[in-house]
mmCIF file of C-alpha atoms in Angstrom:
data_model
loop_
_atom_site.group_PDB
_atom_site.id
_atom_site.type_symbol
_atom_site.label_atom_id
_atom_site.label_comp_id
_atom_site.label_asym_id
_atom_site.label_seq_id
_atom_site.Cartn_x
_atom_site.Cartn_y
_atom_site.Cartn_z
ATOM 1 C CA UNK C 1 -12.721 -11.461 52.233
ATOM 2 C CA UNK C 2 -15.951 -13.246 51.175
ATOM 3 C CA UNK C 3 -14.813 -13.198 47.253
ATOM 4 C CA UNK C 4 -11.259 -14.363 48.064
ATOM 5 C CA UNK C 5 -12.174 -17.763 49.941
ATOM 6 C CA UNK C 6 -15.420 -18.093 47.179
ATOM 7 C CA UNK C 7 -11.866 -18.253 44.439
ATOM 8 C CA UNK C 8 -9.661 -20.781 47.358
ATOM 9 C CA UNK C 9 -13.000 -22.744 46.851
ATOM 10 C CA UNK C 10 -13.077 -22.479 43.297
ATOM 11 C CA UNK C 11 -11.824 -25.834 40.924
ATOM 12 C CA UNK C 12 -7.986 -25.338 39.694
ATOM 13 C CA UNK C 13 -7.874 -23.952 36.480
ATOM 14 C CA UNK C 14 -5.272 -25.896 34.367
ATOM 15 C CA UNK C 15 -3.345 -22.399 31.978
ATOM 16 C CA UNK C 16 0.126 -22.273 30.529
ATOM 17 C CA UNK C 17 2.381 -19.554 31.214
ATOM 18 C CA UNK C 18 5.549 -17.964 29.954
ATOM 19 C CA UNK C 19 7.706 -15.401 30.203
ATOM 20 C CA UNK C 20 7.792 -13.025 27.491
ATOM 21 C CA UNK C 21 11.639 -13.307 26.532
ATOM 22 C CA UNK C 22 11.173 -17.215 26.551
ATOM 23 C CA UNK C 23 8.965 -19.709 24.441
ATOM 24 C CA UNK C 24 9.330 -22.375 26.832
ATOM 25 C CA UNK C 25 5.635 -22.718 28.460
ATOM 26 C CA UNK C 26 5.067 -24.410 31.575
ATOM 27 C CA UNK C 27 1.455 -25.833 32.615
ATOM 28 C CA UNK C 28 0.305 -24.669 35.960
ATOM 29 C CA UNK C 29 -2.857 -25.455 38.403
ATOM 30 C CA UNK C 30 -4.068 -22.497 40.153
ATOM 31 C CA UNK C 31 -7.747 -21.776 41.686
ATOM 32 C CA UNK C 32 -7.182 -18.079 41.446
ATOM 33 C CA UNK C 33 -4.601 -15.331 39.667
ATOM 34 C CA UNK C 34 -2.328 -14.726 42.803
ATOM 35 C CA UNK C 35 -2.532 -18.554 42.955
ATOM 36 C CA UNK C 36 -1.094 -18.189 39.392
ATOM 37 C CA UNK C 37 1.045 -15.140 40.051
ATOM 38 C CA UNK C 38 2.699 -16.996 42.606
ATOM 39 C CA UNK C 39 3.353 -20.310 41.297
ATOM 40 C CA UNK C 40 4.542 -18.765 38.138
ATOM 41 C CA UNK C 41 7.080 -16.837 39.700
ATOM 42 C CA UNK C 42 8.741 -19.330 41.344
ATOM 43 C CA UNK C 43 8.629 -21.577 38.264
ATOM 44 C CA UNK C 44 10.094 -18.202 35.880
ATOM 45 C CA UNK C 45 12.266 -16.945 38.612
ATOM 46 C CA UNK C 46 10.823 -13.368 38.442
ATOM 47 C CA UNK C 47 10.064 -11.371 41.500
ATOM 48 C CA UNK C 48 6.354 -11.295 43.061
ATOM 49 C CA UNK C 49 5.814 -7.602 43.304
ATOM 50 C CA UNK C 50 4.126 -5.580 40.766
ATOM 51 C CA UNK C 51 3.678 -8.625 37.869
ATOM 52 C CA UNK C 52 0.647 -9.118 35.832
ATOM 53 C CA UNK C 53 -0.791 -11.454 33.691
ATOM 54 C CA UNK C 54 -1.274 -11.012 29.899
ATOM 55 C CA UNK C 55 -2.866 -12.937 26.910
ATOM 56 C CA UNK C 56 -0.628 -14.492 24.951
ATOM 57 C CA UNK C 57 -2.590 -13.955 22.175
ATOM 58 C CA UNK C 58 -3.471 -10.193 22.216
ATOM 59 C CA UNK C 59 -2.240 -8.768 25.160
ATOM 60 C CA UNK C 60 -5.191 -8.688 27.153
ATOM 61 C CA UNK C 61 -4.219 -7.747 30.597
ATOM 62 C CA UNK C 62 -6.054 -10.459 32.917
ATOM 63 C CA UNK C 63 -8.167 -9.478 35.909
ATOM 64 C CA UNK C 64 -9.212 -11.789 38.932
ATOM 65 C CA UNK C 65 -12.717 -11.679 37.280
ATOM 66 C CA UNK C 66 -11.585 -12.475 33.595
ATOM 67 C CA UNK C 67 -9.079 -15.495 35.064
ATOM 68 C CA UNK C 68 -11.862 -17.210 35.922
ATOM 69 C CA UNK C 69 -13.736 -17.273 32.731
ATOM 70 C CA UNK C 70 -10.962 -18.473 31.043
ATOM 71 C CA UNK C 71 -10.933 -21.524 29.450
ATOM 72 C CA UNK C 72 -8.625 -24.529 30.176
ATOM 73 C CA UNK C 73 -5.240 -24.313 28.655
ATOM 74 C CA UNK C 74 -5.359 -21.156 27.775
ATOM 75 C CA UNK C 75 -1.712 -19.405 27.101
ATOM 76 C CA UNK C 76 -0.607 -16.951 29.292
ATOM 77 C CA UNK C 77 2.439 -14.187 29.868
ATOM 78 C CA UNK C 78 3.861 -13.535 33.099
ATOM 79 C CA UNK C 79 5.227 -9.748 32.874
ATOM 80 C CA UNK C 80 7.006 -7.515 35.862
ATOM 81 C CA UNK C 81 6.663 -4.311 36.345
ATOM 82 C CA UNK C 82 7.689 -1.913 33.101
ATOM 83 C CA UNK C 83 7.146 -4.691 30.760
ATOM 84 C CA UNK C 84 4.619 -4.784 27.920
ATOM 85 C CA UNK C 85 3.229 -7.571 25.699
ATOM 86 C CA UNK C 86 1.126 -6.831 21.969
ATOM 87 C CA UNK C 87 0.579 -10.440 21.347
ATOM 88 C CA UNK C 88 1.875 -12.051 18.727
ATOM 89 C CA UNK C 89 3.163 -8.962 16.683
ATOM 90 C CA UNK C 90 5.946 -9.539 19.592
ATOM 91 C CA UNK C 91 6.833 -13.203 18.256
ATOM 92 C CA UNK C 92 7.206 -11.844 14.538
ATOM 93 C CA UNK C 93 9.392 -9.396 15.825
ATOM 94 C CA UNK C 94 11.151 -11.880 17.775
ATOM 95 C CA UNK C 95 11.536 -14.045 14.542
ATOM 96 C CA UNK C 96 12.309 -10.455 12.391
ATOM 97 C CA UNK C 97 14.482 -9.973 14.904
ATOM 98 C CA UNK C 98 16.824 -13.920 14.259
ATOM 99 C CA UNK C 99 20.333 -13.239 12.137
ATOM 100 C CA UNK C 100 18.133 -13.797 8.636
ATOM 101 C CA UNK C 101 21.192 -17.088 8.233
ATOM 102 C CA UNK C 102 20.438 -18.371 11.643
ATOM 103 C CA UNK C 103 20.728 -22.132 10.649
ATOM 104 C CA UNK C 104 17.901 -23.399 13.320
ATOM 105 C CA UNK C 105 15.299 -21.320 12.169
ATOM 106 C CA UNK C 106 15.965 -22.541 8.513
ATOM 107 C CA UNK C 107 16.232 -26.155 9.948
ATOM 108 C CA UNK C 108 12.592 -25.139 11.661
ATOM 109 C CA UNK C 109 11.050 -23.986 8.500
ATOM 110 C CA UNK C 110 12.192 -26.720 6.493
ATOM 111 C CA UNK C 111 10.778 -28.796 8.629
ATOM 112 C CA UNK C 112 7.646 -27.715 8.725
ATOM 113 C CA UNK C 113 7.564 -27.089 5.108
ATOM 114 C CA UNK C 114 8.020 -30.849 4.419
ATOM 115 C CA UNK C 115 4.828 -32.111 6.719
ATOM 116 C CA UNK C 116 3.178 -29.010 5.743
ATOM 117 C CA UNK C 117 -0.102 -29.962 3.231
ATOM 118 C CA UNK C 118 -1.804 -26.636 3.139
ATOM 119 C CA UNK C 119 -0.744 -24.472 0.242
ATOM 120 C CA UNK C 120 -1.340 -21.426 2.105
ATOM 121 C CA UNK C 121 0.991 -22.383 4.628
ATOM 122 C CA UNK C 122 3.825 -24.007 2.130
ATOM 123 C CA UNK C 123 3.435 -20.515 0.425
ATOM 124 C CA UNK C 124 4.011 -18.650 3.044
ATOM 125 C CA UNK C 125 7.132 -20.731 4.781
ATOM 126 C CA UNK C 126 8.691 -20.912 1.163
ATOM 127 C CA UNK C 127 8.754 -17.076 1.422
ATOM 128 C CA UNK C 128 10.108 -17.238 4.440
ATOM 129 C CA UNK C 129 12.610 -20.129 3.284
ATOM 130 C CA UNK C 130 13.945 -17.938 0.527
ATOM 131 C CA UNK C 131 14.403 -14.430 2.429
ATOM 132 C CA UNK C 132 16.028 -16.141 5.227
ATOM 133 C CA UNK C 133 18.585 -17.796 2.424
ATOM 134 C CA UNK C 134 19.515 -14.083 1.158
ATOM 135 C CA UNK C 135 23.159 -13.717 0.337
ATOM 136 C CA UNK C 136 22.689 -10.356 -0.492
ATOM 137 C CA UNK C 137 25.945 -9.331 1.919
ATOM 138 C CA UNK C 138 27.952 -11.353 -1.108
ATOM 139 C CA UNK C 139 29.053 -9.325 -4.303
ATOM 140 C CA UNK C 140 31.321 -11.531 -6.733
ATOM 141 C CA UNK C 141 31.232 -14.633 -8.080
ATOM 142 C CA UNK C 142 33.597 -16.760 -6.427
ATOM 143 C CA UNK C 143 31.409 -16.262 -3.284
ATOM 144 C CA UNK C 144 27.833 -17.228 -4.924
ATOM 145 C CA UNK C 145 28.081 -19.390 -7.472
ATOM 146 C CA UNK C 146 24.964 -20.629 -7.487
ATOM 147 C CA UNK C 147 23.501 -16.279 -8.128
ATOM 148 C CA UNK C 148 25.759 -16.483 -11.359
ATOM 149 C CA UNK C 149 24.179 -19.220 -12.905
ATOM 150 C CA UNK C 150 23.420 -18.889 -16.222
ATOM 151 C CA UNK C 151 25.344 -15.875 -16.724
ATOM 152 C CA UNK C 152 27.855 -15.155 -18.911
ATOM 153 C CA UNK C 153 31.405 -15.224 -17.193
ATOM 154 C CA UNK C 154 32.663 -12.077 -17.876
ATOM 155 C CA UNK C 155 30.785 -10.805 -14.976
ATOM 156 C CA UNK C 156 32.431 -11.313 -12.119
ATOM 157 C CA UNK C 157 30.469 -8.831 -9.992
ATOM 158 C CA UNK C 158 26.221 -8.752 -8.974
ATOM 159 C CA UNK C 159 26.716 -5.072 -9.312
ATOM 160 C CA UNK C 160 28.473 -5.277 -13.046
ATOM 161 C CA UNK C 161 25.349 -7.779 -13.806
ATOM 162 C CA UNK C 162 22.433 -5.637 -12.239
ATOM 163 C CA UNK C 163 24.085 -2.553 -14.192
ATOM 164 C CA UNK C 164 24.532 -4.496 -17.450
ATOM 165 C CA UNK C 165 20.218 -5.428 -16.865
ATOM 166 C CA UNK C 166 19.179 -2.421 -16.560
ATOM 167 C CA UNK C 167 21.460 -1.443 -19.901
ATOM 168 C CA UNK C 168 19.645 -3.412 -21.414
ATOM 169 C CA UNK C 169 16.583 -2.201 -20.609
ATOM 170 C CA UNK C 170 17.302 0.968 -21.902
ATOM 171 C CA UNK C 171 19.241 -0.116 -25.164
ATOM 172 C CA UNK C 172 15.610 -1.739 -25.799
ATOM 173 C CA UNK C 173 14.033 1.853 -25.627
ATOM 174 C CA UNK C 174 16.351 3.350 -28.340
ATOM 175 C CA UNK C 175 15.859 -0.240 -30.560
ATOM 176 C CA UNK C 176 11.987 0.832 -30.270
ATOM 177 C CA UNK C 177 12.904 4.362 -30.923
ATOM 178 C CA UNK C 178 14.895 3.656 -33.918
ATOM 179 C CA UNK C 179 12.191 0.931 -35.051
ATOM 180 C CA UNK C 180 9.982 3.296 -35.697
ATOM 181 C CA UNK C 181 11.717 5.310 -38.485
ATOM 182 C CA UNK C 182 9.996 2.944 -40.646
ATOM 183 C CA UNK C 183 7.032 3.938 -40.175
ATOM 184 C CA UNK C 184 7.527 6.916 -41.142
ATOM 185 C CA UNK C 185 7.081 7.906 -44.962
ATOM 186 C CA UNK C 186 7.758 11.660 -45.914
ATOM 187 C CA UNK C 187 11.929 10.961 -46.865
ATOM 188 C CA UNK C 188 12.400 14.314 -45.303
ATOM 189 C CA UNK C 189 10.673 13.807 -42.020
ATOM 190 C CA UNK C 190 12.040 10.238 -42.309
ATOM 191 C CA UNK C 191 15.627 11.863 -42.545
ATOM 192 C CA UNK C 192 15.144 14.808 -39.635
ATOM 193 C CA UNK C 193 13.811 11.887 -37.645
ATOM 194 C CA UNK C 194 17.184 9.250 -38.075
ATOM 195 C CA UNK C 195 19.042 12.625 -37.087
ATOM 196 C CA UNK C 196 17.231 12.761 -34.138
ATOM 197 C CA UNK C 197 17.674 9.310 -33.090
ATOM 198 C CA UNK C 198 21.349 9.315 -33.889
ATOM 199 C CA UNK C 199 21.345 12.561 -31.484
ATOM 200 C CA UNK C 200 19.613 10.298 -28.672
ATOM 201 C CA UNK C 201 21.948 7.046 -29.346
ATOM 202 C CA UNK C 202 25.361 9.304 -28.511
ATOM 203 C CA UNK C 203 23.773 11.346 -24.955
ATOM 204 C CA UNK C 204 22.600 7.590 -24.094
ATOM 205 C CA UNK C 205 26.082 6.216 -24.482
ATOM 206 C CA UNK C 206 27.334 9.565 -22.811
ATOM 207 C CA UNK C 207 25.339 8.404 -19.284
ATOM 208 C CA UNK C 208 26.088 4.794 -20.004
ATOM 209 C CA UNK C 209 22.874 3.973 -20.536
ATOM 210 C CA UNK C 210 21.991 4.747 -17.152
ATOM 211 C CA UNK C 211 22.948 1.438 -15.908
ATOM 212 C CA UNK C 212 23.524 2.668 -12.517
ATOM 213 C CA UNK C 213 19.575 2.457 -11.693
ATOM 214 C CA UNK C 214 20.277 -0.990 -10.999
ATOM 215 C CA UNK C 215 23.773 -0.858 -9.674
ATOM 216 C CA UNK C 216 23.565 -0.667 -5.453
ATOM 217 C CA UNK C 217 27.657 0.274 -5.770
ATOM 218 C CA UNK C 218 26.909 3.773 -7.479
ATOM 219 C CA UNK C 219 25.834 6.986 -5.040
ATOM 220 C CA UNK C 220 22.389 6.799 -3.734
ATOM 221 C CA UNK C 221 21.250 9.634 -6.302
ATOM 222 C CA UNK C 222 22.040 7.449 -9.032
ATOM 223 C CA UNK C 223 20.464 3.884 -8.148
ATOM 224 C CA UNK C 224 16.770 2.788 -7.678
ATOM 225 C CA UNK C 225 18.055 0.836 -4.662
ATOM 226 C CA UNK C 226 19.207 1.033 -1.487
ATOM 227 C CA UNK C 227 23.042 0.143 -0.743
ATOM 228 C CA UNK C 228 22.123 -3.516 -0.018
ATOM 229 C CA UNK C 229 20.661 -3.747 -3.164
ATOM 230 C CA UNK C 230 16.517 -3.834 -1.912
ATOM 231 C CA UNK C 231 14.109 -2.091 -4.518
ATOM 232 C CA UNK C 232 10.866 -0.949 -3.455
ATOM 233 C CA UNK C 233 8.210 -0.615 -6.025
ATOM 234 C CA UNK C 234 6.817 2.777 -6.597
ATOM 235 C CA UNK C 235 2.961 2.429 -7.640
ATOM 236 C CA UNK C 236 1.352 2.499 -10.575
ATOM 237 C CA UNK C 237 1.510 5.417 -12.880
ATOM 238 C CA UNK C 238 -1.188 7.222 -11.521
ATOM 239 C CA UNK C 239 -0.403 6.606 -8.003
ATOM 240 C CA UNK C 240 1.922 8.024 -5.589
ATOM 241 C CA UNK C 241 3.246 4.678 -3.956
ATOM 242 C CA UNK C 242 2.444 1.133 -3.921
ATOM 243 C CA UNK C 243 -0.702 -0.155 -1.829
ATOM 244 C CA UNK C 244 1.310 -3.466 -1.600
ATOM 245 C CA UNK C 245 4.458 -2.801 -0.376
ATOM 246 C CA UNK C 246 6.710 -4.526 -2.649
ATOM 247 C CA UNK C 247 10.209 -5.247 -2.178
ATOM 248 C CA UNK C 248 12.687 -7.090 -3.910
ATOM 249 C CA UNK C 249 16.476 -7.774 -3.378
ATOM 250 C CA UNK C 250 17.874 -9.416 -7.058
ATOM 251 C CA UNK C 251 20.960 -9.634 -5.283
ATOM 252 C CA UNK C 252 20.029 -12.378 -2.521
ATOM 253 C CA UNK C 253 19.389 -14.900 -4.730
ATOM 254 C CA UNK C 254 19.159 -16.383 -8.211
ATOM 255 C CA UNK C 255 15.303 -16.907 -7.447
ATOM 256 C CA UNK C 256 14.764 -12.948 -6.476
ATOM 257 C CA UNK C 257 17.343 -12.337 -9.415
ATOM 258 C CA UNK C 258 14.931 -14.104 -11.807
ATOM 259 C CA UNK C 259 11.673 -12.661 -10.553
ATOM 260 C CA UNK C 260 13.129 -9.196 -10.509
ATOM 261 C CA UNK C 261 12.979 -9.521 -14.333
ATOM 262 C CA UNK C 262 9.202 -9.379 -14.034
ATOM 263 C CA UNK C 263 9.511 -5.683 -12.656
ATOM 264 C CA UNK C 264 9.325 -2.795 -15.132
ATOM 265 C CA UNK C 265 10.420 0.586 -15.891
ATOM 266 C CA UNK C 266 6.858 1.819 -16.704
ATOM 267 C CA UNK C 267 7.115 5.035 -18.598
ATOM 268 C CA UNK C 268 4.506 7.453 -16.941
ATOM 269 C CA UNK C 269 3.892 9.747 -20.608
ATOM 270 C CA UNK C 270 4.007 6.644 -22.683
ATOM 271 C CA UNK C 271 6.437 5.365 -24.703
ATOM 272 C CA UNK C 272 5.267 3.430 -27.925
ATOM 273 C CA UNK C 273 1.972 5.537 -27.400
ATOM 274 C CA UNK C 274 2.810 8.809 -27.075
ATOM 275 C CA UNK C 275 6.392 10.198 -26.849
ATOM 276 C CA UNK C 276 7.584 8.148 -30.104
ATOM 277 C CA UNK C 277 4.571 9.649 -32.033
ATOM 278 C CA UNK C 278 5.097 13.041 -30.706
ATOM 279 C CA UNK C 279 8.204 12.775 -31.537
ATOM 280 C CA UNK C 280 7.788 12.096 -35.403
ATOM 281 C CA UNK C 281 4.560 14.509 -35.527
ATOM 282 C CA UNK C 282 6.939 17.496 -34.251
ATOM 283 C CA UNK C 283 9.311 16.598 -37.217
ATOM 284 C CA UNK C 284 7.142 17.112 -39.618
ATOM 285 C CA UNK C 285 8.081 20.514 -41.597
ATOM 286 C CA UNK C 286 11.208 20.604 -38.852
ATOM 287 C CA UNK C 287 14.441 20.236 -38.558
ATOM 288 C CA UNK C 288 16.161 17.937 -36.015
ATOM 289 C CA UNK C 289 18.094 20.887 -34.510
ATOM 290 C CA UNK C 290 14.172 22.682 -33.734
ATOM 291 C CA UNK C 291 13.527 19.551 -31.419
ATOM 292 C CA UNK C 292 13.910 19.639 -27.621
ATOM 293 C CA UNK C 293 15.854 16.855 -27.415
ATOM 294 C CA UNK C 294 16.848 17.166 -23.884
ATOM 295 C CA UNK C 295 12.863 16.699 -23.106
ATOM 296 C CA UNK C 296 12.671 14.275 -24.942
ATOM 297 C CA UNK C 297 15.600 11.745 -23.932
ATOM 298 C CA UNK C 298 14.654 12.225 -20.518
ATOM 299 C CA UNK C 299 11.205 11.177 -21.216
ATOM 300 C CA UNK C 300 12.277 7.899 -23.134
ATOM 301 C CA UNK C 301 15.349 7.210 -20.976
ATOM 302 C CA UNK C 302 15.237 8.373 -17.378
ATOM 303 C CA UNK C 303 13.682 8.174 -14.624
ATOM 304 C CA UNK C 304 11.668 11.803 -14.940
ATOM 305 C CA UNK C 305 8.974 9.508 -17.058
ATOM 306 C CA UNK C 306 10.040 5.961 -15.482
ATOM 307 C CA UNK C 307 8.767 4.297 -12.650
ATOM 308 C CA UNK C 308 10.235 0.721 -10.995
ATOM 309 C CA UNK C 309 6.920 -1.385 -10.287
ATOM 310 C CA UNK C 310 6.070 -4.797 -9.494
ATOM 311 C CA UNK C 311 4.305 -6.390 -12.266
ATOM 312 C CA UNK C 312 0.881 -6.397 -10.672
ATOM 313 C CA UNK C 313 1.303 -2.678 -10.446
ATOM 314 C CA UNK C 314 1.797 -1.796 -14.179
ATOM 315 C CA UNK C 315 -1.147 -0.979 -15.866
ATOM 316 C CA UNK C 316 -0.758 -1.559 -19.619
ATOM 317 C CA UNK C 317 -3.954 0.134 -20.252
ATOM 318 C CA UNK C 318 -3.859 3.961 -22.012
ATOM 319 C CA UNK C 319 -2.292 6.360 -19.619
ATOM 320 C CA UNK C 320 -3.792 9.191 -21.312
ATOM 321 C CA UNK C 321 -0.790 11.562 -20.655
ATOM 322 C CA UNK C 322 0.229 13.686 -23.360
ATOM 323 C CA UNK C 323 3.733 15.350 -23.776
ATOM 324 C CA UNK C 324 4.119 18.799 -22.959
ATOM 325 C CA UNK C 325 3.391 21.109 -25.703
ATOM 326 C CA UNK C 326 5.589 23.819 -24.295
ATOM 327 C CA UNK C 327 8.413 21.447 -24.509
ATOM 328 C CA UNK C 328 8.755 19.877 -27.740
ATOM 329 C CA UNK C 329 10.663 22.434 -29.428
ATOM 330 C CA UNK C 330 13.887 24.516 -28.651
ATOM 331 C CA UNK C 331 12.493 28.063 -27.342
ATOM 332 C CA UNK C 332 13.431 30.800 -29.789
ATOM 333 C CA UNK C 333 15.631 33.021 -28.156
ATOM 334 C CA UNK C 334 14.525 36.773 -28.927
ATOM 335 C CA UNK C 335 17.359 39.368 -29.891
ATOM 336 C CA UNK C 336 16.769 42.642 -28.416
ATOM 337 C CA UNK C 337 17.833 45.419 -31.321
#
């Protein structure tokens, strides 16, 4: 009884408090926490029995004792029974949570962004400017103009685009394959070897290049992406994920289409360094019809020896992988007399 008119004595303490579905904050007087309790009820319209009083911040639940030591205008969450409040991870979910075209919350960030002075800040609501403009949902050309730009206008699709992209990609790997015949200067390994790449050229055209890494409108066992078109980068060679979590969607924008072209296929077993070499070493003294080439085109062309990572995930130092030895050539079948 003592304690309780010791807090009636005690100076009003001057708090804001809110409800935890709300972000309208009201400023309140009160000398003690059921002084609170009760004038925020009223003011919320929640029942009186079985509420507590929570942190905005963190979440910290607030005790008689610990109301007191508050400071003044300190923010505060009025919760009833069965409800729980983990600070401000609950505000990102609630802004998570917004339809990503919700026109306010652009109009919010926009505004911000213009009085905004720290770059920190302007970086990260420019992020949040750009993911909240996604028009991923949209596929062909009439609808997004503004994705197309600067593409040729036989594409009338993001999918036909993304596909043609990644064709390219891999068109590029044969070009480098082919490049190196010249390199090469025994006319009979130089000859075994054009065989070879001639070999490659037709099962690459056979699988269309494999275009449909790229393409969300193929089956899931065929694309790098989901069906909305979001990529996830996949770690460095010699790691089994990424430690930064990137994620890109080329098809939300022109911007994310642009930066996706930073991303790489990063052969695991190198490419230029390795398989190529291998490739023209095992020649040597061979004929094109001794070579594996079924190990080989999936190590140049597939995703068995490709990973999708953000460019500050691909190492360009040596991988120091070698090809397997086992593999190279065609095993020798053995007849039984």
């Amino acid at each position: 009884c003592g304690r309780e008119n010791m807090y009636k004595l005690t100076k009003p303490k001057l708090v804001k408090i809110r409800s935890a579905n709300e972000a309208r904050k009201y400023g309140i007087a009160a000398a003690n926490l059921k002084e609170l309790i009760k004038k925020g009820c009223n003011l919320l319209k929640v029942s009186s029995s079985k509420v507590h009083v929570c942190l905005y911040e963190d979440g910290t639940v607030v005790t008689e004792e610990y109301f007191q030591n508050l400071p003044d205008n300190t923010e505060l969450v009025l919760l009833p029974e069965g409800q729980s409040w983990n600070g401000l991870v609950h505000e990102i979910n609630q802004v998570l949570g917004l339809d990503r075209d919700t026109d306010l919350l652009i109009s919010a960030a926009k505004d911000l962004l213009s009085d905004e002075h720290s770059h920190k800040r302007r970086r990260i609501l420019g992020d949040l400017l750009r993911n909240l403009r996604d028009n991923s949902e949209v596929e062909n050309r009439e609808e997004d103009k503004d994705w197309f730009e600067g593409i040729d206008s036989r594409f009338k699709t993001k999918s036909a685009y993304m596909k043609f992209n990644c064709e390219s990609r891999i068109r590029g790997y044969l070009k480098e394959v082919d490049g190196y015949t010249q390199t090469i200067t025994n006319a009979k390994t130089k000859g075994e070897y054009k065989k070879v790449v001639e070999i490659l050229a037709e099962k690459l055209k056979a699988a269309r290049y494999n275009g449909t890494y790229f393409d969300r409108s193929e089956r899931d066992i065929h694309r790098l992406c989901t069906e909305e078109g979001w990529f996830t980068c996949q770690g460095a060679f010699d790691e089994n994920n990424c430690a930064f979590l990137h994620s890109i969607n080329p098809y939300g924008s022109r911007e994310s289409r642009i930066l996706f072209s930073t991303w790489n296929l990063d052969h695991l077993i190198e490419k230029k360094r390795t398989v190529i070499p291998t490739l023209a070493e095992a020649l040597k003294g061979k004929k094109s019809s001794d070579i594996n080439m079924d190990y080989f085109y999936k190590l140049l062309f597939t995703r068995e020896n490709l990973k999708l990572v953000h460019i500050v995930c691909h190492k360009k130092g040596a991988h120091e992988l070698s090809c397997d030895s086992r593999k190279i050539y065609k095993r020798v079948r053995r007849t039984v007399k």
